[in-house]
Amino acid sequence: MKMWEPTECPGTEELKDRLQTVREKLARQQMLLKEKKLPVLVLMEGWGTAGKGNCIGRVIQNIDPRFFNVESLEKKTEEEKRKPFLYRYFKRLPEAGKFAFFDSGWMDETVQEKLSGDLTEKTYADRIESVRRFERQLTDNGYLVMKFFLHISEKEQEKRMEVLEKKADTSWRISKRDVWQHKHYKKCQEAYLSFMKDTSLSSAPWYMIDAESRKWTELQVLEYLTQGIDIALSNQALAVPLLQNVFPMTQMPKLSEIPLDKELDDNTYKEELDRLQARLRELHNRLYRKKVPVIIAYEGWDAAGKGGNIKRITGALDPRGYEVHPIASPEPHEKARHYLWRFWTRLPKTGHIAIFDRTWYGRVMVERLEGFCSENDWMRAYNEINEFEKELQDWGAVLIKFWVQIDKETQLARFTDRQNTPEKQWKITDEDWRNRDKWDQYETAVNEMIQKTSTVYAPWHILESTDKKYARIKALRIVVEELEKVLGCS
Amino acid sequence: MKMWEPTECPGTEELKDRLQTVREKLARQQMLLKEKKLPVLVLMEGWGTAGKGNCIGRVIQNIDPRFFNVESLEKKTEEEKRKPFLYRYFKRLPEAGKFAFFDSGWMDETVQEKLSGDLTEKTYADRIESVRRFERQLTDNGYLVMKFFLHISEKEQEKRMEVLEKKADTSWRISKRDVWQHKHYKKCQEAYLSFMKDTSLSSAPWYMIDAESRKWTELQVLEYLTQGIDIALSNQALAVPLLQNVFPMTQMPKLSEIPLDKELDDNTYKEELDRLQARLRELHNRLYRKKVPVIIAYEGWDAAGKGGNIKRITGALDPRGYEVHPIASPEPHEKARHYLWRFWTRLPKTGHIAIFDRTWYGRVMVERLEGFCSENDWMRAYNEINEFEKELQDWGAVLIKFWVQIDKETQLARFTDRQNTPEKQWKITDEDWRNRDKWDQYETAVNEMIQKTSTVYAPWHILESTDKKYARIKALRIVVEELEKVLGCS
């Protein structure tokens, strides 16, 4: 079985000429890329000893060190083992205007796990779905994704391994896996082909590279890469089709339909608080032991009482097992990446709890209303967020989303109180008043958000918070219930 | 043997009152701290089951989640094992205006290694020296460092371990180490006391905390902490004494004494380049195998040819085993920390090479001349940098520092060429011209830098670069020689 029909390698003179031309082209393109803020992700996959590292080494000689990173992804760190599958790739995404070269990546990881029997057919199919979504989200969000597979024949691989094995300084380069791969060349070839077939998207196709000679490998990669950059630069302004929702949804009320008359007296509050915090403390120990990751996401009106609510949760937790992530406007290095990057990189380890005080839903609220992203961007975001939360769900995370609800009058009363109390003044800014002026626009956006992102696996929970005590107890109760469900206790 | 004489725990009423007072004080201080940009590092050490986590959990209830991080440092990650001892602590330093709580840290690590026999007397003494320097550098650079040791008696420890052991959800909290520690309580106590004696600096003293009851523990820690913050806030404007140099130095010439007539013809250049790159390629394999970390630092005049010089080094390297770090002006999150933070966090793993295109010496060049730090800051920096490089040396790193030297006329010629060549224009900015106007001031600063930081273990190497070919070959030769020395080959 042949993998594909390679183009013939040109003669020495032509090779030299074309190499020089394309190297100069890439050197010029790097400045354009920087200027136009195009991020380029190059995924270099291929057979063991095919020369992935060598090829990357040659390509980057044409790029200023300020504009690229090389990421070696062969081995997972302990931390990465305790994160979702896509985490380590998301974490290493290039900034706008820069290159990232991945020395093997999600293909290698997936095919390896499939061959070693760690993935069932079902989990393999899920994985393929994750990869397709990941790549589509990248290209939809303006990334150029170039995927190369360096191919060598079984015979050539054998020859190379023999050369490496001879010297102490190079023999470590042959891993046990390379040996295994070579022994099962045919089987591996099938797995590679099937993966490539399943993940060949028109926005991020696979390029097969004949890797029998080094210069010829470099030439093919450089020519495809520079072509890809040309095309991506000319397509930058294009909008992206909106996808239909494919996830099962939960019915949710509109904000205006939510009664806000719920209250709790002081005694009941104290009793319930003690009881639920004690229970949560136990559950925290248990989820640590069972290595369940938990994500609690808070959104809500300014002055709705998010901070105090979060404090009643964390008051029951061991500080070694949770983190609160207050989300402000993104820093420059965050803005330069996929908008979900700063949330992917803040995900908890298994067994830990991450609490987000404001979240990725900023995309469809403040970013939408303040014009920080295009209409196409935020309209696409509902689906992108549902996909993100699906990844978390597939990973085994407990995801709890709270909308903390108050009415406009309550907000005014609390703003005024903050303004008039010296110790609370830092909590109120001009921006809060400006946001208040846009209450109605926000209400429209929030309603749309809740309708479109209350999937069955990650529905919104409304916390009626005109009485903060009521909202705190409700939040604690929901957290306790959700944890009990997953930890299998009543 | 008693560790120290604890103060008596106050009665219930007094305890309650004082707790409330000090909690409110801390809540107020957090805003002041933010405003005055004071960073606070709280190191929480103590016996197993003394309640370090619990105590941190109580303290942070008084602080807004935006203003603190809790860092659990018990276990080293694989990455941290391949970095110098102080790396994981430096990496987690708080930003200006924020708290970081370390749940055990450099004391625990050191004492543990001492007790398990991993440190000889000599390496233990070096470690103590590192810790003292680390803490002094922090307080000298404006950090408040609060160190607590939570003490419980042998009997109390036994009682607590029995309670934890009974339940499946808490029994995992007792580590093998806790069991060992309890068995060797006396021996551990001696080791703790000796460590604390050796590292009790007046700028960062140890506080012994009677940890037999939780609320009393919290009260003591909060009272010391808030006092410490008061004092640090009132001392912020103070300058710090300059320390005498204690490191052996190498004699170095002044820049004006360096002859710049060295040249290389094209043929010799090509031959030597091929030969040295081939050799470097071999050595790169070997240092990867032997896990030697390598740091190559480049400083020099604008247009001296640093970029091209670096390229001749990297051209011989496998991209999976090196990284180039181009150093520009610091980002906000970098500026908010110790000025060496962004270099500590960019150190290579063992077996890897990190190349710095501009370095930590910015402190005594651009930051000095542009007034980005105070005079006291940059005058102190020579010693701080020598200490930093001593850490790298003790770790086993090969550190090579290059000053790329040209004269003023050569710079003008290269600037003009860049200005007149379209593909090179991005390389020249107004700032380059402004820096050129300050040539003489820079020369004074560079001379002082080279004199004061050419330690025997990390001397500067001058690369005469009016002929770039000469400089490249000289750099390659020095790198090859230094690696050969360490790798023990000729």
mmCIF file of N, CA, C and O in Angstrom, chain A residues 30-31 53-54 56-57 60-61 64-67 69-70 72 74 78 103 168-170 172-173 282 285-286 288-289 311 314-315 318-320 322-324 326 331-333 426, chain B residues 31 53-54 56-57 60-61 64-70 72 74 78 103 168-170 172-173 282 285-286 288-289 311 314-315 318-320 322-324 326 331-333 426:
data_model
loop_
_atom_site.group_PDB
_atom_site.id
_atom_site.type_symbol
_atom_site.label_atom_id
_atom_site.label_comp_id
_atom_site.label_asym_id
_atom_site.label_seq_id
_atom_site.Cartn_x
_atom_site.Cartn_y
_atom_site.Cartn_z
ATOM 1 N N GLN A 30 7.539 37.168 7.117
ATOM 2 C CA GLN A 30 7.476 37.305 8.577
ATOM 3 C C GLN A 30 7.127 38.735 8.992
ATOM 4 O O GLN A 30 6.432 38.950 9.976
ATOM 5 N N MET A 31 7.582 39.746 8.227
ATOM 6 C CA MET A 31 7.295 41.122 8.594
ATOM 7 C C MET A 31 5.829 41.467 8.325
ATOM 8 O O MET A 31 5.178 42.174 9.083
ATOM 9 N N GLY A 53 12.370 17.344 13.539
ATOM 10 C CA GLY A 53 13.181 18.353 14.216
ATOM 11 C C GLY A 53 14.122 19.050 13.252
ATOM 12 O O GLY A 53 14.222 20.275 13.240
ATOM 13 N N ASN A 54 14.762 18.253 12.430
ATOM 14 C CA ASN A 54 15.682 18.824 11.457
ATOM 15 C C ASN A 54 14.976 19.790 10.523
ATOM 16 O O ASN A 54 15.469 20.885 10.236
ATOM 17 N N ILE A 56 12.150 21.483 11.038
ATOM 18 C CA ILE A 56 11.806 22.711 11.761
ATOM 19 C C ILE A 56 13.054 23.575 11.927
ATOM 20 O O ILE A 56 13.024 24.788 11.718
ATOM 21 N N GLY A 57 14.175 22.935 12.278
ATOM 22 C CA GLY A 57 15.427 23.668 12.449
ATOM 23 C C GLY A 57 15.815 24.457 11.210
ATOM 24 O O GLY A 57 16.284 25.590 11.292
ATOM 25 N N ILE A 60 13.154 27.535 10.589
ATOM 26 C CA ILE A 60 13.254 28.701 11.475
ATOM 27 C C ILE A 60 14.519 29.521 11.260
ATOM 28 O O ILE A 60 14.598 30.648 11.736
ATOM 29 N N GLN A 61 15.479 28.974 10.521
ATOM 30 C CA GLN A 61 16.661 29.783 10.210
ATOM 31 C C GLN A 61 16.297 31.026 9.405
ATOM 32 O O GLN A 61 17.059 31.984 9.341
ATOM 33 N N ASP A 64 13.105 35.550 12.311
ATOM 34 C CA ASP A 64 13.682 36.229 13.466
ATOM 35 C C ASP A 64 13.199 35.547 14.751
ATOM 36 O O ASP A 64 12.009 35.251 14.886
ATOM 37 N N PRO A 65 14.117 35.309 15.711
ATOM 38 C CA PRO A 65 13.718 34.611 16.949
ATOM 39 C C PRO A 65 12.580 35.296 17.708
ATOM 40 O O PRO A 65 11.905 34.673 18.523
ATOM 41 N N ARG A 66 12.355 36.579 17.459
ATOM 42 C CA ARG A 66 11.230 37.230 18.136
ATOM 43 C C ARG A 66 9.877 36.737 17.644
ATOM 44 O O ARG A 66 8.862 36.959 18.274
ATOM 45 N N PHE A 67 9.881 36.110 16.451
ATOM 46 C CA PHE A 67 8.605 35.811 15.814
ATOM 47 C C PHE A 67 8.206 34.343 15.831
ATOM 48 O O PHE A 67 7.245 33.961 15.155
ATOM 49 N N ASN A 69 8.121 30.316 18.099
ATOM 50 C CA ASN A 69 8.430 29.376 19.169
ATOM 51 C C ASN A 69 8.412 27.969 18.598
ATOM 52 O O ASN A 69 7.596 27.674 17.726
ATOM 53 N N VAL A 70 9.305 27.128 19.111
ATOM 54 C CA VAL A 70 9.250 25.704 18.763
ATOM 55 C C VAL A 70 8.749 24.968 19.997
ATOM 56 O O VAL A 70 9.254 25.189 21.100
ATOM 57 N N SER A 72 8.060 21.314 21.701
ATOM 58 C CA SER A 72 8.304 19.889 21.633
ATOM 59 C C SER A 72 7.217 19.194 22.433
ATOM 60 O O SER A 72 7.137 19.355 23.633
ATOM 61 N N GLU A 74 6.311 15.777 22.501
ATOM 62 C CA GLU A 74 6.291 14.330 22.557
ATOM 63 C C GLU A 74 5.766 13.792 23.889
ATOM 64 O O GLU A 74 4.865 12.982 23.919
ATOM 65 N N GLU A 78 3.389 15.886 34.034
ATOM 66 C CA GLU A 78 2.414 15.426 35.028
ATOM 67 C C GLU A 78 1.208 16.364 35.053
ATOM 68 O O GLU A 78 0.065 15.931 35.172
ATOM 69 N N ASP A 103 6.373 20.223 17.255
ATOM 70 C CA ASP A 103 7.087 19.026 16.858
ATOM 71 C C ASP A 103 6.272 17.821 17.327
ATOM 72 O O ASP A 103 6.398 17.400 18.462
ATOM 73 N N ALA A 168 26.772 6.481 20.774
ATOM 74 C CA ALA A 168 26.178 6.745 22.094
ATOM 75 C C ALA A 168 25.432 8.081 22.102
ATOM 76 O O ALA A 168 24.389 8.224 22.733
ATOM 77 N N ASP A 169 25.995 9.096 21.406
ATOM 78 C CA ASP A 169 25.398 10.420 21.450
ATOM 79 C C ASP A 169 24.112 10.537 20.639
ATOM 80 O O ASP A 169 23.376 11.511 20.763
ATOM 81 N N THR A 170 23.837 9.564 19.784
ATOM 82 C CA THR A 170 22.604 9.657 19.011
ATOM 83 C C THR A 170 21.645 8.499 19.291
ATOM 84 O O THR A 170 20.476 8.572 18.937
ATOM 85 N N TRP A 172 20.203 7.562 21.928
ATOM 86 C CA TRP A 172 19.057 7.915 22.778
ATOM 87 C C TRP A 172 17.922 8.512 21.960
ATOM 88 O O TRP A 172 16.792 8.595 22.419
ATOM 89 N N ARG A 173 18.234 8.932 20.742
ATOM 90 C CA ARG A 173 17.205 9.532 19.915
ATOM 91 C C ARG A 173 16.174 8.512 19.418
ATOM 92 O O ARG A 173 15.097 8.867 18.969
ATOM 93 N N GLU A 282 -16.473 18.120 53.329
ATOM 94 C CA GLU A 282 -16.313 16.679 53.134
ATOM 95 C C GLU A 282 -16.168 16.318 51.660
ATOM 96 O O GLU A 282 -15.316 15.528 51.262
ATOM 97 N N ASN A 285 -12.755 17.039 50.073
ATOM 98 C CA ASN A 285 -11.805 15.959 50.335
ATOM 99 C C ASN A 285 -12.016 14.795 49.382
ATOM 100 O O ASN A 285 -11.078 14.232 48.841
ATOM 101 N N ARG A 286 -13.284 14.477 49.190
ATOM 102 C CA ARG A 286 -13.581 13.293 48.382
ATOM 103 C C ARG A 286 -13.252 13.518 46.911
ATOM 104 O O ARG A 286 -12.716 12.648 46.246
ATOM 105 N N TYR A 288 -11.069 15.470 45.764
ATOM 106 C CA TYR A 288 -9.615 15.481 45.636
ATOM 107 C C TYR A 288 -9.117 14.051 45.500
ATOM 108 O O TYR A 288 -8.315 13.725 44.626
ATOM 109 N N ARG A 289 -9.641 13.226 46.338
ATOM 110 C CA ARG A 289 -9.223 11.827 46.329
ATOM 111 C C ARG A 289 -9.618 11.124 45.036
ATOM 112 O O ARG A 289 -8.852 10.342 44.483
ATOM 113 N N LYS A 311 -17.257 33.853 48.344
ATOM 114 C CA LYS A 311 -16.620 33.710 49.655
ATOM 115 C C LYS A 311 -17.287 32.620 50.498
ATOM 116 O O LYS A 311 -16.607 31.932 51.260
ATOM 117 N N THR A 314 -15.824 29.383 49.078
ATOM 118 C CA THR A 314 -14.410 29.162 49.401
ATOM 119 C C THR A 314 -14.192 29.006 50.900
ATOM 120 O O THR A 314 -13.237 28.347 51.313
ATOM 121 N N GLY A 315 -15.081 29.588 51.708
ATOM 122 C CA GLY A 315 -14.956 29.457 53.159
ATOM 123 C C GLY A 315 -14.957 28.002 53.600
ATOM 124 O O GLY A 315 -14.453 27.670 54.666
ATOM 125 N N ASP A 318 -10.407 23.848 51.322
ATOM 126 C CA ASP A 318 -8.986 23.856 51.638
ATOM 127 C C ASP A 318 -8.268 24.671 50.550
ATOM 128 O O ASP A 318 -8.407 24.366 49.369
ATOM 129 N N PRO A 319 -7.499 25.698 50.955
ATOM 130 C CA PRO A 319 -6.902 26.582 49.938
ATOM 131 C C PRO A 319 -5.923 25.875 49.005
ATOM 132 O O PRO A 319 -5.593 26.390 47.952
ATOM 133 N N ARG A 320 -5.453 24.702 49.367
ATOM 134 C CA ARG A 320 -4.562 23.972 48.479
ATOM 135 C C ARG A 320 -5.308 23.306 47.346
ATOM 136 O O ARG A 320 -4.699 22.787 46.421
ATOM 137 N N TYR A 322 -8.209 24.761 45.678
ATOM 138 C CA TYR A 322 -9.045 25.599 44.803
ATOM 139 C C TYR A 322 -8.314 26.882 44.443
ATOM 140 O O TYR A 322 -7.359 27.276 45.112
ATOM 141 N N GLU A 323 -8.787 27.536 43.398
ATOM 142 C CA GLU A 323 -8.302 28.849 43.019
ATOM 143 C C GLU A 323 -9.465 29.690 42.526
ATOM 144 O O GLU A 323 -10.333 29.192 41.813
ATOM 145 N N VAL A 324 -9.468 30.967 42.899
ATOM 146 C CA VAL A 324 -10.450 31.895 42.351
ATOM 147 C C VAL A 324 -9.761 32.700 41.256
ATOM 148 O O VAL A 324 -8.676 33.218 41.466
ATOM 149 N N PRO A 326 -10.297 35.925 39.231
ATOM 150 C CA PRO A 326 -11.064 37.123 38.899
ATOM 151 C C PRO A 326 -10.710 37.530 37.466
ATOM 152 O O PRO A 326 -9.536 37.645 37.138
ATOM 153 N N GLU A 331 -5.050 41.053 29.251
ATOM 154 C CA GLU A 331 -3.734 41.676 29.093
ATOM 155 C C GLU A 331 -3.308 41.555 27.619
ATOM 156 O O GLU A 331 -3.840 40.729 26.889
ATOM 157 N N PRO A 332 -2.304 42.341 27.222
ATOM 158 C CA PRO A 332 -1.872 42.293 25.817
ATOM 159 C C PRO A 332 -1.564 40.873 25.319
ATOM 160 O O PRO A 332 -2.004 40.496 24.234
ATOM 161 N N HIS A 333 -0.844 40.081 26.129
ATOM 162 C CA HIS A 333 -0.478 38.746 25.632
ATOM 163 C C HIS A 333 -1.692 37.821 25.577
ATOM 164 O O HIS A 333 -1.667 36.803 24.894
ATOM 165 N N TRP A 426 -13.878 51.554 46.810
ATOM 166 C CA TRP A 426 -13.040 50.930 45.791
ATOM 167 C C TRP A 426 -13.813 49.941 44.939
ATOM 168 O O TRP A 426 -13.387 49.568 43.851
ATOM 169 N N MET B 31 -6.067 47.222 50.458
ATOM 170 C CA MET B 31 -6.245 48.319 49.513
ATOM 171 C C MET B 31 -5.019 49.228 49.485
ATOM 172 O O MET B 31 -4.591 49.706 48.441
ATOM 173 N N GLY B 53 -2.468 24.636 55.826
ATOM 174 C CA GLY B 53 -3.516 24.900 54.851
ATOM 175 C C GLY B 53 -4.711 25.573 55.488
ATOM 176 O O GLY B 53 -5.236 26.560 54.977
ATOM 177 N N ASN B 54 -5.118 25.062 56.615
ATOM 178 C CA ASN B 54 -6.252 25.641 57.318
ATOM 179 C C ASN B 54 -5.996 27.096 57.676
ATOM 180 O O ASN B 54 -6.857 27.962 57.505
ATOM 181 N N ILE B 56 -3.901 29.256 56.252
ATOM 182 C CA ILE B 56 -3.933 30.080 55.038
ATOM 183 C C ILE B 56 -5.381 30.298 54.612
ATOM 184 O O ILE B 56 -5.787 31.410 54.266
ATOM 185 N N GLY B 57 -6.179 29.235 54.676
ATOM 186 C CA GLY B 57 -7.589 29.342 54.302
ATOM 187 C C GLY B 57 -8.318 30.400 55.107
ATOM 188 O O GLY B 57 -9.147 31.142 54.572
ATOM 189 N N ILE B 60 -6.932 34.147 54.102
ATOM 190 C CA ILE B 60 -7.351 34.692 52.805
ATOM 191 C C ILE B 60 -8.832 35.044 52.755
ATOM 192 O O ILE B 60 -9.255 35.760 51.845
ATOM 193 N N GLN B 61 -9.595 34.577 53.728
ATOM 194 C CA GLN B 61 -10.998 34.985 53.752
ATOM 195 C C GLN B 61 -11.139 36.498 53.892
ATOM 196 O O GLN B 61 -12.187 37.064 53.620
ATOM 197 N N ASP B 64 -9.492 40.092 49.060
ATOM 198 C CA ASP B 64 -10.171 39.946 47.778
ATOM 199 C C ASP B 64 -9.377 38.998 46.873
ATOM 200 O O ASP B 64 -8.150 39.102 46.791
ATOM 201 N N PRO B 65 -10.079 38.065 46.194
ATOM 202 C CA PRO B 65 -9.359 37.085 45.359
ATOM 203 C C PRO B 65 -8.468 37.715 44.284
ATOM 204 O O PRO B 65 -7.553 37.074 43.789
ATOM 205 N N ARG B 66 -8.711 38.963 43.936
ATOM 206 C CA ARG B 66 -7.832 39.591 42.950
ATOM 207 C C ARG B 66 -6.445 39.874 43.508
ATOM 208 O O ARG B 66 -5.516 40.125 42.761
ATOM 209 N N PHE B 67 -6.331 39.862 44.838
ATOM 210 C CA PHE B 67 -5.088 40.332 45.439
ATOM 211 C C PHE B 67 -4.208 39.241 46.039
ATOM 212 O O PHE B 67 -3.252 39.532 46.750
ATOM 213 N N PHE B 68 -4.543 37.963 45.830
ATOM 214 C CA PHE B 68 -3.651 36.942 46.382
ATOM 215 C C PHE B 68 -3.632 35.682 45.537
ATOM 216 O O PHE B 68 -4.528 35.425 44.747
ATOM 217 N N ASN B 69 -2.578 34.905 45.745
ATOM 218 C CA ASN B 69 -2.460 33.556 45.219
ATOM 219 C C ASN B 69 -2.011 32.631 46.332
ATOM 220 O O ASN B 69 -1.211 33.036 47.169
ATOM 221 N N VAL B 70 -2.517 31.416 46.323
ATOM 222 C CA VAL B 70 -2.010 30.398 47.241
ATOM 223 C C VAL B 70 -1.195 29.407 46.416
ATOM 224 O O VAL B 70 -1.656 28.940 45.382
ATOM 225 N N SER B 72 0.828 25.858 46.441
ATOM 226 C CA SER B 72 1.089 24.613 47.140
ATOM 227 C C SER B 72 2.409 24.061 46.628
ATOM 228 O O SER B 72 2.514 23.701 45.473
ATOM 229 N N GLU B 74 4.408 21.510 47.963
ATOM 230 C CA GLU B 74 4.921 20.290 48.536
ATOM 231 C C GLU B 74 5.698 19.434 47.535
ATOM 232 O O GLU B 74 6.825 19.061 47.778
ATOM 233 N N GLU B 78 8.032 17.557 37.364
ATOM 234 C CA GLU B 78 9.170 17.066 36.590
ATOM 235 C C GLU B 78 9.987 18.243 36.059
ATOM 236 O O GLU B 78 11.209 18.228 36.062
ATOM 237 N N ASP B 103 2.438 27.464 50.740
ATOM 238 C CA ASP B 103 2.146 26.397 51.675
ATOM 239 C C ASP B 103 3.357 25.466 51.718
ATOM 240 O O ASP B 103 3.476 24.557 50.894
ATOM 241 N N ALA B 168 -11.699 7.529 55.231
ATOM 242 C CA ALA B 168 -11.129 7.376 53.891
ATOM 243 C C ALA B 168 -10.899 8.738 53.235
ATOM 244 O O ALA B 168 -9.918 8.949 52.529
ATOM 245 N N ASP B 169 -11.829 9.683 53.491
ATOM 246 C CA ASP B 169 -11.721 10.984 52.826
ATOM 247 C C ASP B 169 -10.618 11.868 53.393
ATOM 248 O O ASP B 169 -10.254 12.876 52.806
ATOM 249 N N THR B 170 -10.102 11.536 54.563
ATOM 250 C CA THR B 170 -9.033 12.369 55.122
ATOM 251 C C THR B 170 -7.731 11.607 55.298
ATOM 252 O O THR B 170 -6.682 12.217 55.479
ATOM 253 N N TRP B 172 -5.839 10.168 53.204
ATOM 254 C CA TRP B 172 -4.834 10.491 52.189
ATOM 255 C C TRP B 172 -4.033 11.730 52.593
ATOM 256 O O TRP B 172 -2.966 11.988 52.066
ATOM 257 N N ARG B 173 -4.566 12.514 53.531
ATOM 258 C CA ARG B 173 -3.864 13.736 53.928
ATOM 259 C C ARG B 173 -2.593 13.445 54.720
ATOM 260 O O ARG B 173 -1.730 14.302 54.853
ATOM 261 N N GLU B 282 27.447 17.727 17.535
ATOM 262 C CA GLU B 282 27.775 16.537 18.341
ATOM 263 C C GLU B 282 27.641 16.831 19.832
ATOM 264 O O GLU B 282 27.078 16.062 20.597
ATOM 265 N N ASN B 285 24.102 16.981 21.216
ATOM 266 C CA ASN B 285 23.590 15.646 21.528
ATOM 267 C C ASN B 285 24.105 15.152 22.866
ATOM 268 O O ASN B 285 23.352 14.604 23.668
ATOM 269 N N ARG B 286 25.402 15.403 23.092
ATOM 270 C CA ARG B 286 26.006 14.867 24.294
ATOM 271 C C ARG B 286 25.516 15.593 25.540
ATOM 272 O O ARG B 286 25.252 14.970 26.564
ATOM 273 N N TYR B 288 22.690 16.987 25.904
ATOM 274 C CA TYR B 288 21.311 16.560 26.127
ATOM 275 C C TYR B 288 21.306 15.249 26.913
ATOM 276 O O TYR B 288 20.594 15.093 27.894
ATOM 277 N N ARG B 289 22.155 14.365 26.491
ATOM 278 C CA ARG B 289 22.241 13.060 27.139
ATOM 279 C C ARG B 289 22.737 13.182 28.568
ATOM 280 O O ARG B 289 22.237 12.519 29.471
ATOM 281 N N LYS B 311 22.493 33.266 15.031
ATOM 282 C CA LYS B 311 22.057 32.354 13.972
ATOM 283 C C LYS B 311 23.116 31.307 13.644
ATOM 284 O O LYS B 311 22.778 30.179 13.318
ATOM 285 N N THR B 314 22.708 28.742 16.453
ATOM 286 C CA THR B 314 21.482 27.941 16.375
ATOM 287 C C THR B 314 21.460 27.082 15.123
ATOM 288 O O THR B 314 20.812 26.035 15.109
ATOM 289 N N GLY B 315 22.159 27.512 14.082
ATOM 290 C CA GLY B 315 22.208 26.739 12.847
ATOM 291 C C GLY B 315 22.729 25.333 13.086
ATOM 292 O O GLY B 315 22.458 24.420 12.309
ATOM 293 N N ASP B 318 19.693 21.324 17.307
ATOM 294 C CA ASP B 318 18.381 20.709 17.130
ATOM 295 C C ASP B 318 17.339 21.611 17.807
ATOM 296 O O ASP B 318 17.472 21.925 18.984
ATOM 297 N N PRO B 319 16.311 22.040 17.052
ATOM 298 C CA PRO B 319 15.369 23.023 17.623
ATOM 299 C C PRO B 319 14.622 22.508 18.844
ATOM 300 O O PRO B 319 14.058 23.282 19.595
ATOM 301 N N ARG B 320 14.609 21.214 19.076
ATOM 302 C CA ARG B 320 13.934 20.688 20.262
ATOM 303 C C ARG B 320 14.767 20.884 21.513
ATOM 304 O O ARG B 320 14.299 20.654 22.616
ATOM 305 N N TYR B 322 16.839 23.790 22.136
ATOM 306 C CA TYR B 322 17.273 25.148 22.482
ATOM 307 C C TYR B 322 16.131 26.126 22.297
ATOM 308 O O TYR B 322 15.156 25.844 21.611
ATOM 309 N N GLU B 323 16.274 27.289 22.918
ATOM 310 C CA GLU B 323 15.342 28.387 22.712
ATOM 311 C C GLU B 323 16.106 29.695 22.686
ATOM 312 O O GLU B 323 17.029 29.885 23.467
ATOM 313 N N VAL B 324 15.701 30.605 21.789
ATOM 314 C CA VAL B 324 16.267 31.956 21.798
ATOM 315 C C VAL B 324 15.266 32.866 22.493
ATOM 316 O O VAL B 324 14.077 32.841 22.175
ATOM 317 N N PRO B 326 14.512 36.626 22.852
ATOM 318 C CA PRO B 326 14.798 38.034 22.559
ATOM 319 C C PRO B 326 14.206 38.865 23.695
ATOM 320 O O PRO B 326 13.037 38.718 24.026
ATOM 321 N N GLU B 331 7.040 43.439 29.982
ATOM 322 C CA GLU B 331 5.587 43.573 29.956
ATOM 323 C C GLU B 331 5.106 43.979 31.349
ATOM 324 O O GLU B 331 5.829 43.791 32.332
ATOM 325 N N PRO B 332 3.857 44.488 31.454
ATOM 326 C CA PRO B 332 3.362 44.916 32.772
ATOM 327 C C PRO B 332 3.511 43.842 33.860
ATOM 328 O O PRO B 332 3.964 44.140 34.957
ATOM 329 N N HIS B 333 3.158 42.586 33.552
ATOM 330 C CA HIS B 333 3.233 41.566 34.600
ATOM 331 C C HIS B 333 4.682 41.235 34.956
ATOM 332 O O HIS B 333 4.946 40.674 36.015
ATOM 333 N N TRP B 426 13.175 47.529 8.960
ATOM 334 C CA TRP B 426 12.515 47.160 10.215
ATOM 335 C C TRP B 426 13.509 46.978 11.350
ATOM 336 O O TRP B 426 13.152 47.017 12.512
#
